[in-house]
CSV table of C-alpha atoms in Angstrom, one decimal:
chain,number,residue,atom,x,y,z
A,8,UNK,CA,133.6,82.9,81.9
A,9,UNK,CA,134.3,84.9,78.8
A,10,UNK,CA,131.4,86.5,77.0
A,11,UNK,CA,130.9,87.2,73.3
A,12,UNK,CA,131.5,90.9,74.0
A,13,UNK,CA,134.8,90.2,75.7
A,14,UNK,CA,136.1,88.2,72.8
A,15,UNK,CA,134.9,90.9,70.4
A,16,UNK,CA,136.7,93.6,72.4
A,17,UNK,CA,139.9,91.6,72.2
A,18,UNK,CA,139.7,91.1,68.5
A,19,UNK,CA,138.9,94.7,67.8
A,20,UNK,CA,141.9,95.8,69.9
A,21,UNK,CA,144.0,93.5,67.7
A,22,UNK,CA,142.4,94.6,64.4
A,23,UNK,CA,140.7,98.0,65.0
A,24,UNK,CA,137.6,98.7,63.1
A,25,UNK,CA,139.1,102.0,61.8
A,26,UNK,CA,141.4,99.8,59.6
A,27,UNK,CA,138.5,98.4,57.5
A,28,UNK,CA,137.7,99.5,54.0
A,29,UNK,CA,134.7,101.7,53.6
A,30,UNK,CA,132.5,99.0,51.9
A,31,UNK,CA,133.2,96.5,54.6
A,32,UNK,CA,131.0,95.0,57.4
A,33,UNK,CA,132.9,93.8,60.5
A,34,UNK,CA,132.3,93.1,64.2
A,35,UNK,CA,129.4,91.2,65.8
A,36,UNK,CA,127.2,90.5,62.8
A,37,UNK,CA,124.8,88.1,64.5
A,38,UNK,CA,124.2,86.9,68.0
A,39,UNK,CA,124.3,87.7,71.6
A,40,UNK,CA,126.9,90.0,73.2
A,41,UNK,CA,126.3,88.8,76.7
A,42,UNK,CA,126.3,85.1,76.0
A,43,UNK,CA,129.0,83.1,77.8
A,44,UNK,CA,131.5,81.2,75.6
A,45,UNK,CA,133.4,78.1,76.4
A,46,UNK,CA,133.7,76.8,72.8
A,47,UNK,CA,134.4,78.7,69.6
A,48,UNK,CA,135.3,77.9,66.0
A,49,UNK,CA,137.6,79.9,63.8
A,50,UNK,CA,137.0,79.8,60.1
A,51,UNK,CA,137.6,81.8,56.9
A,52,UNK,CA,134.0,81.7,55.9
A,53,UNK,CA,130.8,80.9,57.7
A,54,UNK,CA,129.5,78.1,55.5
A,55,UNK,CA,126.7,75.7,56.1
A,56,UNK,CA,129.3,73.1,56.9
A,57,UNK,CA,131.0,75.4,59.5
A,58,UNK,CA,127.6,76.1,61.0
A,59,UNK,CA,127.0,72.4,61.3
A,60,UNK,CA,130.3,71.9,62.9
A,61,UNK,CA,129.6,74.6,65.4
A,62,UNK,CA,126.3,73.0,66.3
A,63,UNK,CA,127.8,69.6,66.6
A,64,UNK,CA,130.6,71.0,68.8
A,65,UNK,CA,128.1,73.0,70.9
A,66,UNK,CA,130.0,76.1,70.2
A,67,UNK,CA,128.5,79.5,71.2
A,68,UNK,CA,130.6,81.5,68.7
A,69,UNK,CA,132.1,81.5,65.2
A,70,UNK,CA,134.9,83.9,64.4
A,71,UNK,CA,135.4,84.3,60.7
A,72,UNK,CA,137.4,86.5,58.3
A,73,UNK,CA,134.8,87.0,55.6
A,74,UNK,CA,131.5,88.7,56.6
A,75,UNK,CA,128.3,86.8,56.3
A,76,UNK,CA,126.7,89.8,54.6
A,77,UNK,CA,127.4,93.4,53.6
A,78,UNK,CA,123.8,94.7,53.5
A,79,UNK,CA,120.5,93.1,54.3
A,80,UNK,CA,116.8,94.1,53.8
A,81,UNK,CA,115.4,91.1,55.7
A,82,UNK,CA,116.4,88.1,57.7
A,83,UNK,CA,114.2,85.1,56.8
A,84,UNK,CA,114.7,81.5,55.9
A,85,UNK,CA,113.7,82.2,52.3
A,86,UNK,CA,117.3,82.8,51.0
A,87,UNK,CA,120.8,81.4,51.6
A,88,UNK,CA,122.0,84.1,53.9
A,89,UNK,CA,118.8,84.3,55.9
A,90,UNK,CA,118.8,80.5,56.4
A,91,UNK,CA,122.4,80.7,57.8
A,92,UNK,CA,121.5,83.5,60.2
A,93,UNK,CA,118.3,81.9,61.4
A,94,UNK,CA,120.1,78.6,62.0
A,95,UNK,CA,122.8,80.4,63.9
A,96,UNK,CA,120.4,82.3,66.1
A,97,UNK,CA,118.1,79.4,66.7
A,98,UNK,CA,121.1,77.5,68.1
A,99,UNK,CA,122.4,80.4,70.2
A,100,UNK,CA,125.5,80.9,68.1
A,101,UNK,CA,127.0,84.3,67.5
A,102,UNK,CA,129.1,85.4,64.6
A,103,UNK,CA,132.1,87.8,64.7
A,104,UNK,CA,133.6,88.7,61.4
A,105,UNK,CA,137.0,90.5,61.0
A,106,UNK,CA,137.7,91.3,57.4
A,107,UNK,CA,139.8,94.1,55.9
A,108,UNK,CA,140.6,95.4,59.4
A,109,UNK,CA,142.3,92.0,59.9
A,110,UNK,CA,144.0,92.3,56.5
A,111,UNK,CA,145.7,95.6,57.6
A,112,UNK,CA,146.3,94.8,61.3
A,113,UNK,CA,149.8,94.3,62.5
A,114,UNK,CA,150.1,90.5,63.0
A,115,UNK,CA,147.0,89.9,60.9
A,116,UNK,CA,146.4,88.3,57.5
A,117,UNK,CA,149.2,89.9,55.6
A,118,UNK,CA,151.9,89.5,58.2
A,119,UNK,CA,150.9,85.8,58.4
A,120,UNK,CA,151.1,85.5,54.6
A,121,UNK,CA,154.5,87.3,54.5
A,122,UNK,CA,155.8,84.8,57.1
A,123,UNK,CA,154.4,81.8,55.2
A,124,UNK,CA,156.1,83.2,52.0
A,125,UNK,CA,159.4,83.1,53.8
A,126,UNK,CA,160.0,86.9,53.9
A,127,UNK,CA,162.3,88.7,56.2
A,128,UNK,CA,162.7,92.5,56.7
A,129,UNK,CA,159.0,92.8,56.1
A,130,UNK,CA,157.6,96.3,55.5
A,131,UNK,CA,154.3,97.9,54.4
A,132,UNK,CA,153.6,97.6,50.7
A,133,UNK,CA,151.9,101.1,50.9
A,134,UNK,CA,150.3,103.4,53.4
A,135,UNK,CA,146.6,102.9,52.7
A,136,UNK,CA,144.9,103.4,56.1
A,137,UNK,CA,145.8,104.9,59.5
A,138,UNK,CA,144.9,103.8,63.0
A,139,UNK,CA,143.6,106.0,65.8
A,140,UNK,CA,147.1,107.0,66.7
A,141,UNK,CA,147.9,108.1,63.1
A,142,UNK,CA,150.2,105.1,62.4
A,143,UNK,CA,150.0,103.8,58.8
A,144,UNK,CA,148.9,100.3,57.9
A,145,UNK,CA,148.7,98.5,54.6
A,146,UNK,CA,146.7,95.6,53.0
A,147,UNK,CA,150.0,94.2,51.7
A,148,UNK,CA,153.6,93.5,52.7
A,149,UNK,CA,157.0,93.5,51.0
A,150,UNK,CA,160.2,91.7,52.0
A,151,UNK,CA,163.1,89.6,51.0
A,152,UNK,CA,164.0,85.9,51.1
A,153,UNK,CA,167.1,84.8,53.0
A,154,UNK,CA,168.6,83.9,49.6
A,155,UNK,CA,167.4,84.0,46.0
A,156,UNK,CA,165.5,81.0,44.7
A,157,UNK,CA,164.6,79.8,41.3
A,158,UNK,CA,160.9,80.4,40.6
A,159,UNK,CA,160.2,76.7,40.1
A,160,UNK,CA,161.6,76.0,43.6
A,161,UNK,CA,159.7,78.9,45.1
A,162,UNK,CA,156.4,77.8,43.6
A,163,UNK,CA,156.9,74.4,45.2
A,164,UNK,CA,157.7,76.1,48.5
A,165,UNK,CA,154.6,78.4,48.3
A,166,UNK,CA,152.3,75.5,47.3
A,167,UNK,CA,153.4,73.6,50.4
A,168,UNK,CA,153.3,76.5,52.8
A,169,UNK,CA,149.8,77.5,51.7
A,170,UNK,CA,148.6,74.0,51.4
A,171,UNK,CA,147.3,74.9,48.0
A,172,UNK,CA,145.8,72.5,45.5
A,173,UNK,CA,147.5,74.3,42.7
A,174,UNK,CA,149.0,77.7,41.6
A,175,UNK,CA,148.6,80.0,38.6
A,176,UNK,CA,151.7,81.9,37.8
A,177,UNK,CA,153.6,84.0,35.2
A,178,UNK,CA,157.3,83.3,34.8
A,179,UNK,CA,159.2,86.5,34.0
A,180,UNK,CA,162.5,84.6,33.8
A,181,UNK,CA,163.8,86.0,37.1
A,182,UNK,CA,164.9,84.5,40.3
A,183,UNK,CA,162.8,85.2,43.4
A,184,UNK,CA,164.3,87.4,46.1
A,185,UNK,CA,162.2,90.6,46.7
A,186,UNK,CA,158.6,89.7,47.1
A,187,UNK,CA,155.3,91.6,47.6
A,188,UNK,CA,152.3,89.8,49.1
A,189,UNK,CA,148.7,90.7,49.4
A,190,UNK,CA,146.2,88.2,50.9
A,191,UNK,CA,143.0,87.8,48.9
A,192,UNK,CA,142.2,89.8,45.8
A,193,UNK,CA,145.3,92.0,45.3
A,194,UNK,CA,145.8,92.3,41.6
A,195,UNK,CA,145.3,96.0,41.8
A,196,UNK,CA,148.5,96.3,43.9
A,197,UNK,CA,150.8,95.0,41.2
A,198,UNK,CA,152.0,98.6,40.6
A,199,UNK,CA,153.0,98.9,44.3
A,200,UNK,CA,155.1,95.7,43.9
A,201,UNK,CA,156.8,97.1,40.8
A,202,UNK,CA,157.4,100.5,42.6
A,203,UNK,CA,159.2,98.6,45.4
A,204,UNK,CA,161.5,96.9,42.8
A,205,UNK,CA,160.1,93.5,43.5
A,206,UNK,CA,160.8,90.6,41.2
A,207,UNK,CA,157.8,88.6,42.4
A,208,UNK,CA,154.2,89.3,43.6
A,209,UNK,CA,152.1,86.8,45.4
A,210,UNK,CA,148.3,87.4,45.7
A,211,UNK,CA,145.1,85.8,44.4
A,212,UNK,CA,142.1,86.3,42.1
A,213,UNK,CA,144.3,87.5,39.4
A,214,UNK,CA,142.6,88.6,36.2
A,215,UNK,CA,143.9,88.2,32.6
A,216,UNK,CA,144.9,91.9,32.3
A,217,UNK,CA,147.0,91.7,35.5
A,218,UNK,CA,148.9,88.7,34.2
A,219,UNK,CA,149.5,90.7,31.0
A,220,UNK,CA,150.7,93.7,32.9
A,221,UNK,CA,153.0,91.5,34.9
A,222,UNK,CA,154.5,90.2,31.7
A,223,UNK,CA,155.0,93.7,30.4
A,224,UNK,CA,156.6,94.8,33.7
A,225,UNK,CA,158.8,91.8,33.9
A,226,UNK,CA,157.5,90.5,37.3
A,227,UNK,CA,156.9,87.0,38.4
A,228,UNK,CA,153.2,86.7,39.4
A,229,UNK,CA,151.8,84.0,41.6
A,230,UNK,CA,148.0,83.4,42.2
A,231,UNK,CA,148.0,81.4,45.4
A,232,UNK,CA,144.1,81.2,45.7
A,233,UNK,CA,142.0,83.5,47.8
A,234,UNK,CA,141.3,80.9,50.5
A,235,UNK,CA,144.9,79.8,50.8
A,236,UNK,CA,146.4,83.3,50.9
A,237,UNK,CA,144.1,84.3,53.7
A,238,UNK,CA,143.6,81.0,55.6
A,239,UNK,CA,147.1,81.5,57.1
A,240,UNK,CA,145.5,83.8,59.6
A,241,UNK,CA,143.1,81.3,61.2
A,242,UNK,CA,145.8,79.5,63.3
A,243,UNK,CA,147.0,83.0,64.4
A,244,UNK,CA,143.5,83.7,65.7
A,245,UNK,CA,143.3,80.3,67.3
A,246,UNK,CA,146.6,80.8,69.1
A,247,UNK,CA,145.7,84.4,70.2
A,248,UNK,CA,142.3,83.5,71.5
A,249,UNK,CA,143.5,80.4,73.3
A,250,UNK,CA,146.2,82.4,75.1
A,251,UNK,CA,143.9,85.3,76.1
A,252,UNK,CA,140.9,83.1,77.0
A,253,UNK,CA,142.3,79.8,78.3
A,254,UNK,CA,138.8,78.8,79.6
A,255,UNK,CA,137.5,78.8,76.0
A,256,UNK,CA,138.3,76.0,73.6
A,257,UNK,CA,139.2,77.7,70.4
A,258,UNK,CA,140.0,75.7,67.3
A,259,UNK,CA,140.3,76.2,63.5
A,260,UNK,CA,137.4,74.6,61.7
A,261,UNK,CA,138.0,71.1,60.4
A,262,UNK,CA,135.5,71.5,57.5
A,263,UNK,CA,136.3,74.8,55.9
A,264,UNK,CA,138.7,74.3,52.9
A,265,UNK,CA,139.8,75.6,49.5
A,266,UNK,CA,136.8,75.4,47.1
A,267,UNK,CA,138.8,75.6,43.9
A,268,UNK,CA,140.1,72.3,42.6
A,269,UNK,CA,142.9,71.5,40.0
A,270,UNK,CA,143.4,68.7,37.6
């Protein structure tokens, strides 16, 4: 039977730790490396609801994108993070978190987002990090649609593909054809999208000044929501883990979801 450390090794081969940003915290963040696993949950975040689901499903492992913590001085049930950790450990559940290394990995968050966005001929948006063989990786992608689309039609397409409750956007009055994508908070990469000659940039967590800059640069800008632009990777992980560990039942969480709502 697969153990936590076996699954960790497979995930880190797919998304090497060397691809993470300096601030990040990835890997086995809580739990038991030698614990056998026959049930795991894949989620974007390890919330109280996801932990409850794992307990109900008798899962031994949660694999998430976002880390449970970046730094800790104590683990106690006196604060929110401590309560999550003590609950996990008391039920024998481990937590593996794959964050910015999964963003940059080939086949990870940003390739999944580019595919969801309908892009072909996908390339790196920039060369931001290098793997152990010296190969470049990026936290974004750039590509083209099969044919130009009106922005209104593309917004409907993206909303459906990301299963988003709503979108924020700037309309630069241009059709959509060459698109840059960054899963999660990517407003700082607007300049890379412009440098590639893109007409449209899809990311999330966009601030006022980035919308203003997009207007001045003449780029369509779409905020697809942090959860929605990254949740595209959870079925990728489910499929990969199911294929590599057929004895383990791996499923995407039924209870994690977009937290922003629209009226």
